[in-house]
């Protein structure tokens, strides 16, 4: 017999409680791949976009232009942090995974810096450094949360 969507969700949530670390790691992998790391890859292409465009390269940063690249960067980073909060609310990873939100201030700083300097690729180094740091802190924060959870069980 097939389960109703509501019953399937209940089963999924029960599975998340039985195997919180496995569920949390799966959610973390998907979220990071779609958000923070993609933003990092995009941001590294922005300073090179003018030179790439001159030689005919059609990178994502070239195609989007400075404003589009900034908008996509901001969307990706906010989506990554939002997905982490939402997934905890949906009981996919446990609450300590919220420690990954420690990277949000750095991501917001990088977004504002990119916005204010998007027409000046030579001034983007602070945003790139903040993005690298945010990417690392996001994963490390979640790992610390999981480690804390493991030490308190």
PDB file of C-alpha atoms in Angstrom:
ATOM      1  CA  UNK A   1       0.000   0.000   0.000  1.00  0.00           C
ATOM      2  CA  UNK A   2       1.235   3.486  -0.833  1.00  0.00           C
ATOM      3  CA  UNK A   3       1.507   6.169   1.805  1.00  0.00           C
ATOM      4  CA  UNK A   4      -0.212   9.524   1.608  1.00  0.00           C
ATOM      5  CA  UNK A   5       2.044  12.598   1.284  1.00  0.00           C
ATOM      6  CA  UNK A   6       1.342  13.412   4.928  1.00  0.00           C
ATOM      7  CA  UNK A   7       2.262   9.894   6.045  1.00  0.00           C
ATOM      8  CA  UNK A   8       5.413  10.019   3.914  1.00  0.00           C
ATOM      9  CA  UNK A   9       6.449  13.287   5.557  1.00  0.00           C
ATOM     10  CA  UNK A  10       5.805  11.781   8.989  1.00  0.00           C
ATOM     11  CA  UNK A  11       7.932   8.745   8.073  1.00  0.00           C
ATOM     12  CA  UNK A  12      10.680  11.041   6.761  1.00  0.00           C
ATOM     13  CA  UNK A  13      10.676  13.100   9.949  1.00  0.00           C
ATOM     14  CA  UNK A  14      10.746   9.972  12.073  1.00  0.00           C
ATOM     15  CA  UNK A  15      13.709   8.753  10.025  1.00  0.00           C
ATOM     16  CA  UNK A  16      15.446  12.067  10.624  1.00  0.00           C
ATOM     17  CA  UNK A  17      15.068  11.535  14.375  1.00  0.00           C
ATOM     18  CA  UNK A  18      16.418   7.967  14.144  1.00  0.00           C
ATOM     19  CA  UNK A  19      19.373   8.947  11.953  1.00  0.00           C
ATOM     20  CA  UNK A  20      19.927  12.670  12.581  1.00  0.00           C
ATOM     21  CA  UNK A  21      23.574  12.765  11.600  1.00  0.00           C
ATOM     22  CA  UNK A  22      23.062  10.969   8.269  1.00  0.00           C
ATOM     23  CA  UNK A  23      20.094  13.190   7.393  1.00  0.00           C
ATOM     24  CA  UNK A  24      21.975  16.295   8.486  1.00  0.00           C
ATOM     25  CA  UNK A  25      25.020  15.453   6.425  1.00  0.00           C
ATOM     26  CA  UNK A  26      22.903  14.833   3.319  1.00  0.00           C
ATOM     27  CA  UNK A  27      21.133  18.167   3.730  1.00  0.00           C
ATOM     28  CA  UNK A  28      24.434  19.904   4.377  1.00  0.00           C
ATOM     29  CA  UNK A  29      26.007  18.520   1.219  1.00  0.00           C
ATOM     30  CA  UNK A  30      23.134  19.597  -1.003  1.00  0.00           C
ATOM     31  CA  UNK A  31      22.846  23.045   0.565  1.00  0.00           C
ATOM     32  CA  UNK A  32      26.547  23.789   0.415  1.00  0.00           C
ATOM     33  CA  UNK A  33      26.871  22.640  -3.172  1.00  0.00           C
ATOM     34  CA  UNK A  34      24.007  24.859  -4.229  1.00  0.00           C
ATOM     35  CA  UNK A  35      24.817  27.922  -2.192  1.00  0.00           C
ATOM     36  CA  UNK A  36      28.026  28.876  -0.503  1.00  0.00           C
ATOM     37  CA  UNK A  37      30.428  27.052  -2.813  1.00  0.00           C
ATOM     38  CA  UNK A  38      28.603  28.258  -5.937  1.00  0.00           C
ATOM     39  CA  UNK A  39      28.837  31.807  -4.609  1.00  0.00           C
ATOM     40  CA  UNK A  40      32.555  31.332  -4.026  1.00  0.00           C
ATOM     41  CA  UNK A  41      33.074  30.118  -7.581  1.00  0.00           C
ATOM     42  CA  UNK A  42      31.034  32.988  -8.987  1.00  0.00           C
ATOM     43  CA  UNK A  43      32.827  35.614  -6.914  1.00  0.00           C
ATOM     44  CA  UNK A  44      36.265  34.503  -8.083  1.00  0.00           C
ATOM     45  CA  UNK A  45      35.218  35.149 -11.672  1.00  0.00           C
ATOM     46  CA  UNK A  46      34.027  38.718 -11.105  1.00  0.00           C
ATOM     47  CA  UNK A  47      37.463  40.429 -10.927  1.00  0.00           C
ATOM     48  CA  UNK A  48      38.516  38.670 -14.162  1.00  0.00           C
ATOM     49  CA  UNK A  49      35.286  39.443 -16.033  1.00  0.00           C
ATOM     50  CA  UNK A  50      36.484  42.574 -17.884  1.00  0.00           C
ATOM     51  CA  UNK A  51      39.630  40.816 -19.139  1.00  0.00           C
ATOM     52  CA  UNK A  52      37.674  37.661 -19.944  1.00  0.00           C
ATOM     53  CA  UNK A  53      35.153  39.673 -21.953  1.00  0.00           C
ATOM     54  CA  UNK A  54      37.950  41.378 -23.937  1.00  0.00           C
ATOM     55  CA  UNK A  55      39.307  38.016 -25.080  1.00  0.00           C
ATOM     56  CA  UNK A  56      35.886  36.561 -25.848  1.00  0.00           C
ATOM     57  CA  UNK A  57      35.401  34.307 -22.820  1.00  0.00           C
ATOM     58  CA  UNK A  58      31.740  33.962 -21.888  1.00  0.00           C
ATOM     59  CA  UNK A  59      32.024  33.086 -18.200  1.00  0.00           C
ATOM     60  CA  UNK A  60      29.005  33.407 -15.951  1.00  0.00           C
ATOM     61  CA  UNK A  61      30.395  36.625 -14.470  1.00  0.00           C
ATOM     62  CA  UNK A  62      30.819  38.057 -18.004  1.00  0.00           C
ATOM     63  CA  UNK A  63      27.316  37.023 -19.059  1.00  0.00           C
ATOM     64  CA  UNK A  64      25.660  38.413 -15.947  1.00  0.00           C
ATOM     65  CA  UNK A  65      27.662  41.616 -15.768  1.00  0.00           C
ATOM     66  CA  UNK A  66      28.695  43.231 -12.475  1.00  0.00           C
ATOM     67  CA  UNK A  67      25.182  43.887 -11.184  1.00  0.00           C
ATOM     68  CA  UNK A  68      23.853  40.480 -12.202  1.00  0.00           C
ATOM     69  CA  UNK A  69      26.842  38.720 -10.657  1.00  0.00           C
ATOM     70  CA  UNK A  70      26.334  40.618  -7.409  1.00  0.00           C
ATOM     71  CA  UNK A  71      22.600  39.769  -7.412  1.00  0.00           C
ATOM     72  CA  UNK A  72      23.255  36.075  -8.035  1.00  0.00           C
ATOM     73  CA  UNK A  73      26.019  36.010  -5.398  1.00  0.00           C
ATOM     74  CA  UNK A  74      23.662  37.541  -2.838  1.00  0.00           C
ATOM     75  CA  UNK A  75      20.848  35.159  -3.792  1.00  0.00           C
ATOM     76  CA  UNK A  76      23.119  32.116  -3.491  1.00  0.00           C
ATOM     77  CA  UNK A  77      24.522  33.077  -0.098  1.00  0.00           C
ATOM     78  CA  UNK A  78      21.147  34.039   1.358  1.00  0.00           C
ATOM     79  CA  UNK A  79      19.617  30.846  -0.027  1.00  0.00           C
ATOM     80  CA  UNK A  80      22.370  28.734   1.533  1.00  0.00           C
ATOM     81  CA  UNK A  81      21.887  30.300   4.950  1.00  0.00           C
ATOM     82  CA  UNK A  82      18.122  30.283   4.575  1.00  0.00           C
ATOM     83  CA  UNK A  83      18.152  26.622   3.576  1.00  0.00           C
ATOM     84  CA  UNK A  84      20.162  25.769   6.674  1.00  0.00           C
ATOM     85  CA  UNK A  85      17.641  27.514   8.933  1.00  0.00           C
ATOM     86  CA  UNK A  86      14.676  26.027   7.064  1.00  0.00           C
ATOM     87  CA  UNK A  87      16.123  22.521   7.080  1.00  0.00           C
ATOM     88  CA  UNK A  88      16.609  22.686  10.852  1.00  0.00           C
ATOM     89  CA  UNK A  89      13.018  23.855  11.198  1.00  0.00           C
ATOM     90  CA  UNK A  90      11.969  20.870   9.037  1.00  0.00           C
ATOM     91  CA  UNK A  91      13.975  18.609  11.389  1.00  0.00           C
ATOM     92  CA  UNK A  92      16.418  17.489   8.691  1.00  0.00           C
ATOM     93  CA  UNK A  93      19.622  18.341  10.561  1.00  0.00           C
ATOM     94  CA  UNK A  94      19.529  18.814  14.325  1.00  0.00           C
ATOM     95  CA  UNK A  95      19.479  22.286  15.905  1.00  0.00           C
ATOM     96  CA  UNK A  96      23.248  22.403  16.571  1.00  0.00           C
ATOM     97  CA  UNK A  97      23.754  22.567  12.774  1.00  0.00           C
ATOM     98  CA  UNK A  98      22.637  26.189  13.056  1.00  0.00           C
ATOM     99  CA  UNK A  99      26.214  26.925  14.105  1.00  0.00           C
ATOM    100  CA  UNK A 100      26.847  27.103  10.347  1.00  0.00           C
ATOM    101  CA  UNK A 101      25.088  30.475  10.386  1.00  0.00           C
ATOM    102  CA  UNK A 102      28.277  31.898  11.911  1.00  0.00           C
ATOM    103  CA  UNK A 103      29.294  32.659   8.310  1.00  0.00           C
ATOM    104  CA  UNK A 104      26.302  34.902   7.572  1.00  0.00           C
ATOM    105  CA  UNK A 105      27.935  38.197   8.687  1.00  0.00           C
ATOM    106  CA  UNK A 106      30.917  37.547   6.416  1.00  0.00           C
ATOM    107  CA  UNK A 107      28.626  36.689   3.510  1.00  0.00           C
ATOM    108  CA  UNK A 108      26.626  39.864   4.069  1.00  0.00           C
ATOM    109  CA  UNK A 109      29.818  41.925   4.271  1.00  0.00           C
ATOM    110  CA  UNK A 110      31.024  40.399   0.988  1.00  0.00           C
ATOM    111  CA  UNK A 111      27.678  41.096  -0.669  1.00  0.00           C
ATOM    112  CA  UNK A 112      27.700  44.752   0.374  1.00  0.00           C
ATOM    113  CA  UNK A 113      31.346  45.119  -0.690  1.00  0.00           C
ATOM    114  CA  UNK A 114      30.608  43.513  -4.064  1.00  0.00           C
ATOM    115  CA  UNK A 115      27.625  45.802  -4.543  1.00  0.00           C
ATOM    116  CA  UNK A 116      29.552  48.957  -3.680  1.00  0.00           C
ATOM    117  CA  UNK A 117      32.589  48.002  -5.789  1.00  0.00           C
ATOM    118  CA  UNK A 118      31.056  45.946  -8.590  1.00  0.00           C
ATOM    119  CA  UNK A 119      32.282  48.393 -11.242  1.00  0.00           C
ATOM    120  CA  UNK A 120      35.832  48.324  -9.792  1.00  0.00           C
ATOM    121  CA  UNK A 121      37.222  44.780 -10.089  1.00  0.00           C
ATOM    122  CA  UNK A 122      40.552  45.934  -8.660  1.00  0.00           C
ATOM    123  CA  UNK A 123      38.817  46.641  -5.317  1.00  0.00           C
ATOM    124  CA  UNK A 124      37.127  43.258  -4.819  1.00  0.00           C
ATOM    125  CA  UNK A 125      39.848  41.517  -2.808  1.00  0.00           C
ATOM    126  CA  UNK A 126      38.149  42.099   0.601  1.00  0.00           C
ATOM    127  CA  UNK A 127      34.919  40.576  -0.718  1.00  0.00           C
ATOM    128  CA  UNK A 128      36.776  37.563  -2.093  1.00  0.00           C
ATOM    129  CA  UNK A 129      38.614  37.047   1.203  1.00  0.00           C
ATOM    130  CA  UNK A 130      35.349  37.306   3.133  1.00  0.00           C
ATOM    131  CA  UNK A 131      33.723  34.818   0.764  1.00  0.00           C
ATOM    132  CA  UNK A 132      36.518  32.276   1.216  1.00  0.00           C
ATOM    133  CA  UNK A 133      36.339  32.732   4.987  1.00  0.00           C
ATOM    134  CA  UNK A 134      32.534  32.450   4.968  1.00  0.00           C
ATOM    135  CA  UNK A 135      32.685  29.251   2.921  1.00  0.00           C
ATOM    136  CA  UNK A 136      35.108  27.705   5.400  1.00  0.00           C
ATOM    137  CA  UNK A 137      33.258  28.974   8.474  1.00  0.00           C
ATOM    138  CA  UNK A 138      29.927  27.706   7.179  1.00  0.00           C
ATOM    139  CA  UNK A 139      31.203  24.147   7.002  1.00  0.00           C
ATOM    140  CA  UNK A 140      33.286  24.399  10.156  1.00  0.00           C
ATOM    141  CA  UNK A 141      30.387  25.897  12.086  1.00  0.00           C
ATOM    142  CA  UNK A 142      28.129  23.032  11.103  1.00  0.00           C
ATOM    143  CA  UNK A 143      30.869  20.513  11.910  1.00  0.00           C
ATOM    144  CA  UNK A 144      31.331  22.106  15.331  1.00  0.00           C
ATOM    145  CA  UNK A 145      27.596  21.877  15.907  1.00  0.00           C
ATOM    146  CA  UNK A 146      27.589  18.188  14.965  1.00  0.00           C
ATOM    147  CA  UNK A 147      30.634  17.557  17.164  1.00  0.00           C
ATOM    148  CA  UNK A 148      28.960  19.306  20.083  1.00  0.00           C
ATOM    149  CA  UNK A 149      25.844  17.198  19.499  1.00  0.00           C
ATOM    150  CA  UNK A 150      27.925  14.015  19.449  1.00  0.00           C
ATOM    151  CA  UNK A 151      29.664  14.905  22.673  1.00  0.00           C
ATOM    152  CA  UNK A 152      26.362  15.560  24.467  1.00  0.00           C
ATOM    153  CA  UNK A 153      24.623  12.305  23.650  1.00  0.00           C
TER     154      UNK A 153
END
